[in-house]
């Protein structure tokens, strides 16, 4: 064994382990390793110095499963940050970060029908109003550097149109865009709207894709083709070597929090990924989370506002009621109940 490697072994509640090999292996490469009586899939994290005066025999890597690394160095740094920040062992972290087929298959992964990179057509973008254009211009000035933006826009203000303008610019520069949405049910409408505007088909990654599809998407995105990847929280770990922009839509949504296995917040991981891969990130919401608003106050996020509806429709009138002076029906004031009854009687919403 000429070289020793630190290897994260999938599916085990263990830290990274030391293995030896005569192969020259790049960090991010999947390998097959022995663990007790089993053979498991692991990921090479780094080459290390051979342990001296070890009280144990270093076992050998059985074989390499990838011709090229799944993750590049900055993406492995993100996983290392997650392991430290969320106190996560590497084995469980790989269970979350790797598609099932890539962490369970003990054979080299060569998809029978690799996905084709989506073609980039001529975008059909609508005209932006002054607020939208200002937001788009400000964010575009931060391309190629890390800057975190909070795009706070009232419902109907056209945040998606701003996204589309930015995505088109990044794709035309030959780079990749990652867009996170909180739930699977929101991927289809977002894909439809952006596909129509950008004249390219976004790549979609979430848990309802088959194991084979998820592995194929990984093989596609790691090649660096210019594309838009839309997915739920686990998509934050997908390999994107030419990442130029991250968008987190509905950043306030609690669905970005993983509540079982490795517990993490995809929005916060996305911010760290943008920092490590030196690209801007946009957090979009009509009702931002309190922590994001606090980060604006502390200068960690730059605030951009969209205060008008894009279709020029008037915003609803708002009335603040002092509940201490009301005789409530459950938790509802008489004024609210009357307003609801009147609106429904007029066939309104």
C-alpha positions as a printed Julia matrix, in Angstrom:
349×3 Matrix{Float64}:
   0.0    0.0     0.0
   1.74   3.11   -1.22
  -0.85   5.68   -0.19
  -3.24   6.02    2.72
  -6.61   7.65    2.35
  -9.26   9.03    4.66
 -12.57   7.46    3.55
 -16.14   8.23    4.59
 -18.09   4.95    4.61
 -21.76   5.22    3.75
 -24.47   3.87    6.04
 -22.39   3.67    9.19
 -22.53   5.87   12.31
 -18.77   6.31   12.11
 -16.23   9.06   11.45
 -13.97   8.79    8.41
 -11.68   5.73    8.43
  -8.15   5.11    7.15
  -7.56   2.73    4.22
  -4.56   2.02    2.02
  -4.29   1.55   -1.73
  -1.79   1.24   -4.56
  -4.17   3.32   -6.68
  -3.87   7.07   -7.07
  -7.31   8.26   -6.05
  -8.67  11.79   -6.21
 -10.77  13.19   -3.37
 -14.47  12.75   -4.15
 -14.05   9.32   -5.77
 -16.28   6.47   -4.61
 -14.5    3.29   -3.53
 -15.44  -0.16   -2.29
 -13.96  -0.87    1.15
 -14.04  -3.7     3.7
 -15.67  -3.05    7.06
 -15.84  -6.08    9.33
 -17.42  -8.86    7.28
 -19.06  -6.42    4.86
 -18.04  -4.55    1.76
 -19.43  -1.0     1.66
 -19.29   2.05   -0.57
 -17.21   4.95    0.65
 -15.97   8.29   -0.63
 -12.31   9.32   -0.56
 -11.93  12.55    1.4
  -8.18  13.06    1.24
  -4.8   11.39    0.94
  -3.05  11.33    4.33
   0.3   10.42    5.79
   0.71   6.78    6.74
   0.02   6.24   10.46
   3.18   5.53   12.46
   3.36   2.98   15.28
  -0.26   2.03   14.63
  -1.69  -0.69   16.86
  -3.81  -1.96   13.99
  -3.34  -3.11   10.41
  -4.63  -0.7     7.79
  -7.01  -2.48    5.43
  -6.87  -1.96    1.68
  -9.4   -0.35   -0.61
 -10.93  -3.09   -2.75
 -11.62  -1.07   -5.89
 -12.47   2.37   -7.26
 -16.05   2.86   -8.47
 -15.63   6.11  -10.41
 -13.37   7.11  -13.26
 -13.63  10.74  -12.11
 -14.59  12.21   -8.74
 -18.28  12.74   -7.99
 -17.54  15.93   -6.07
 -14.94  18.6    -6.57
 -12.87  20.03   -3.72
 -15.23  22.9    -2.85
 -18.18  20.5    -2.69
 -16.29  18.2    -0.33
 -15.54  21.26    1.8
 -19.28  21.8     2.04
 -19.81  18.26    3.32
 -16.99  18.73    5.82
 -18.63  21.93    7.04
 -21.95  20.1     7.46
 -20.24  17.35    9.43
 -18.75  19.91   11.83
 -21.61  22.38   12.06
 -24.39  19.81   12.47
 -22.27  17.34   14.48
 -22.96  14.7    11.84
 -20.95  11.53   11.34
 -19.7   11.04    7.81
 -21.47   7.75    7.22
 -24.96   9.17    7.88
 -24.1   12.34    6.01
 -23.4   10.33    2.86
 -26.79   8.64    3.24
 -28.37  12.05    2.89
 -26.03  13.52    0.3
 -25.65  10.62   -2.15
 -28.46   9.18   -4.32
 -29.3    5.6    -3.28
 -27.9    3.99   -6.41
 -24.53   5.7    -5.95
 -24.15   4.76   -2.29
 -25.53   1.19   -2.49
 -24.27  -0.15   -5.81
 -20.95  -1.95   -5.51
 -20.34  -1.8    -9.25
 -18.9    1.11  -11.23
 -21.8    3.34  -12.21
 -22.18   3.74  -15.94
 -25.76   4.75  -16.8
 -27.02   2.77  -19.78
 -28.77   5.83  -21.21
 -27.03   8.97  -19.98
 -29.23  12.03  -19.92
 -28.58  14.63  -22.58
 -27.69  18.12  -21.5
 -30.69  20.41  -22.1
 -30.31  22.71  -25.09
 -30.33  26.44  -24.49
 -32.8   28.3   -26.68
 -33.55  31.97  -27.08
 -35.2   33.12  -23.9
 -38.6   34.8   -24.16
 -38.37  37.14  -21.16
 -41.11  39.63  -20.31
 -40.31  43.31  -19.63
 -39.49  44.06  -16.02
 -40.89  47.01  -14.12
 -38.51  49.47  -12.45
 -38.3   47.59   -9.14
 -37.74  44.24  -10.81
 -35.08  45.67  -13.12
 -33.27  47.31  -10.22
 -33.22  44.03   -8.28
 -32.0   42.11  -11.32
 -29.26  44.62  -12.07
 -28.03  44.71   -8.47
 -27.78  40.92   -8.21
 -26.16  40.59  -11.65
 -23.38  42.94  -10.55
 -22.39  40.33   -7.95
 -21.89  37.5   -10.47
 -18.51  35.85   -9.94
 -18.35  36.73   -6.26
 -20.1   35.7    -3.08
 -22.92  37.95   -1.99
 -26.13  36.95   -0.24
 -29.35  38.75   -1.21
 -32.81  38.76    0.34
 -35.41  39.45   -2.36
 -38.49  40.48   -0.39
 -41.48  40.86   -2.67
 -45.19  41.01   -1.99
 -47.29  38.19   -3.45
 -47.65  38.78   -7.19
 -44.68  41.15   -7.37
 -42.92  39.02   -9.99
 -40.01  37.44   -8.14
 -40.04  34.61  -10.68
 -39.48  37.11  -13.51
 -36.4   38.4   -11.7
 -35.21  34.82  -11.25
 -35.68  34.15  -14.97
 -33.64  37.2   -16.0
 -30.77  36.18  -13.73
 -30.87  32.5   -14.69
 -30.75  33.35  -18.38
 -27.65  35.51  -17.89
 -25.86  32.78  -15.94
 -26.71  30.07  -18.49
 -25.59  32.24  -21.38
 -22.23  32.57  -19.62
 -21.89  28.78  -19.71
 -22.48  28.3   -15.99
 -24.96  26.37  -13.85
 -27.82  27.48  -11.6
 -29.21  25.68   -8.56
 -32.75  26.58   -7.51
 -34.25  25.14   -4.33
 -37.99  24.93   -3.67
 -39.37  23.76   -0.33
 -41.71  20.98   -1.49
 -42.03  18.54   -4.37
 -45.47  19.92   -5.21
 -43.92  23.28   -6.05
 -41.38  21.93   -8.54
 -43.81  21.3   -11.42
 -45.31  24.82  -11.57
 -41.88  26.42  -11.19
 -40.42  24.18  -13.9
 -43.3   25.02  -16.23
 -42.98  28.77  -15.74
 -39.22  28.88  -16.12
 -39.12  26.45  -19.05
 -41.54  28.68  -20.94
 -39.55  31.84  -20.25
 -36.04  30.43  -20.7
 -36.79  28.12  -23.63
 -34.77  25.36  -21.98
 -35.87  22.39  -19.9
 -34.78  22.55  -16.26
 -33.34  19.41  -14.7
 -35.44  18.26  -11.73
 -34.1   16.4    -8.7
 -36.18  15.23   -5.74
 -37.1   12.06   -3.85
 -39.89  11.04   -6.23
 -37.41  10.55   -9.06
 -36.36   6.91   -9.45
 -33.0    5.81   -8.11
 -31.74   5.41  -11.68
 -32.93   8.89  -12.66
 -31.28  10.48   -9.64
 -27.98   8.76  -10.42
 -28.21   9.87  -14.06
 -28.89  13.46  -13.03
 -25.77  13.4   -10.87
 -23.73  12.04  -13.79
 -25.1   14.89  -15.92
 -24.64  17.8   -13.52
 -21.08  16.8   -12.59
 -20.05  17.26  -16.26
 -20.45  21.02  -15.93
 -22.95  21.59  -18.74
 -24.84  24.91  -18.46
 -28.18  23.97  -16.94
 -30.79  24.91  -14.36
 -31.21  22.32  -11.6
 -34.44  22.65   -9.62
 -34.9   20.49   -6.55
 -35.91  20.11   -2.95
 -33.51  20.35   -0.02
 -31.28  17.32   -0.82
 -30.46  18.86   -4.22
 -28.1   21.19   -2.33
 -25.55  18.36   -2.36
 -25.66  17.71   -6.13
 -22.34  18.19   -7.95
 -22.3   21.47   -9.87
 -18.7   22.31  -10.77
 -19.64  25.48  -12.71
 -22.12  26.87  -10.23
 -22.84  30.53  -10.98
 -25.98  31.27   -8.94
 -28.1   29.75   -6.17
 -31.76  30.68   -5.64
 -33.74  29.6    -2.57
 -37.42  30.29   -3.23
 -39.78  30.71   -0.25
 -36.73  30.81    1.99
 -38.87  31.05    5.13
 -40.47  27.63    4.61
 -39.81  25.12    7.4
 -39.65  22.28    4.83
 -36.03  23.28    4.2
 -35.23  21.77    7.6
 -34.37  18.07    7.54
 -35.99  16.62   10.66
 -34.71  13.03   10.61
 -31.39  11.27   10.06
 -28.85  14.11    9.59
 -30.59  17.3    10.68
 -29.68  20.31    8.57
 -31.23  23.47    7.11
 -30.9   23.51    3.33
 -31.17  27.31    3.16
 -28.2   27.75    5.49
 -26.21  25.04    3.7
 -26.97  26.85    0.43
 -25.5   30.09    1.8
 -22.33  28.27    2.82
 -22.11  26.58   -0.58
 -22.42  29.92   -2.36
 -19.62  31.28   -0.18
 -17.35  28.32   -0.83
 -18.02  28.26   -4.58
 -17.83  32.06   -4.85
 -21.2   32.83   -6.38
 -24.19  34.96   -5.34
 -27.24  33.5    -3.63
 -30.76  34.92   -3.68
 -33.24  34.15   -0.89
 -36.76  34.97   -2.08
 -39.88  35.41    0.03
 -42.96  37.54    0.56
 -42.69  36.82    4.3
 -39.0   36.39    5.15
 -37.92  34.39    8.17
 -36.98  36.3    11.29
 -33.41  35.04   11.08
 -33.06  36.38    7.53
 -34.43  39.76    8.59
 -31.94  39.75   11.48
 -29.16  38.94    9.0
 -30.2   41.99    6.98
 -29.83  44.15   10.08
 -26.39  42.63   10.74
 -25.24  43.23    7.17
 -25.0   39.54    6.27
 -27.8   39.81    3.69
 -28.44  42.68    1.28
 -32.15  43.55    1.05
 -33.99  44.17   -2.21
 -37.71  45.0    -2.12
 -40.51  44.49   -4.63
 -43.4   46.51   -3.25
 -45.8   46.48   -6.21
 -47.69  43.74   -7.99
 -46.25  43.12  -11.41
 -49.69  43.28  -13.1
 -50.41  46.7   -11.55
 -53.29  45.23   -9.52
 -53.91  47.12   -6.29
 -52.75  45.56   -3.06
 -55.47  44.62   -0.55
 -56.33  47.14    2.16
 -55.07  46.19    5.6
 -56.55  47.04    8.98
 -54.86  46.41   12.31
 -57.26  45.49   15.13
 -56.42  45.75   18.82
 -57.6   42.34   20.01
 -57.51  43.46   23.64
 -60.59  45.59   23.03
 -62.66  42.9    21.3
 -65.08  40.19   22.37
 -63.63  37.3    20.42
 -65.37  34.37   18.8
 -62.67  31.77   19.34
 -59.64  33.74   18.18
 -61.53  35.88   15.64
 -62.69  39.46   16.06
 -66.21  40.6    15.03
 -64.69  42.86   12.36
 -62.84  39.94   10.79
 -65.91  37.69   10.79
 -68.04  40.42    9.19
 -65.4   41.1     6.55
 -65.12  37.4     5.67
 -68.9   36.99    5.42
 -69.23  40.1     3.25
 -66.39  39.07    0.94
 -67.77  35.56    0.45
 -71.27  36.96   -0.21
 -69.72  39.07   -2.98
 -68.07  35.93   -4.47
 -64.64  37.22   -3.45
 -61.6   35.55   -1.91
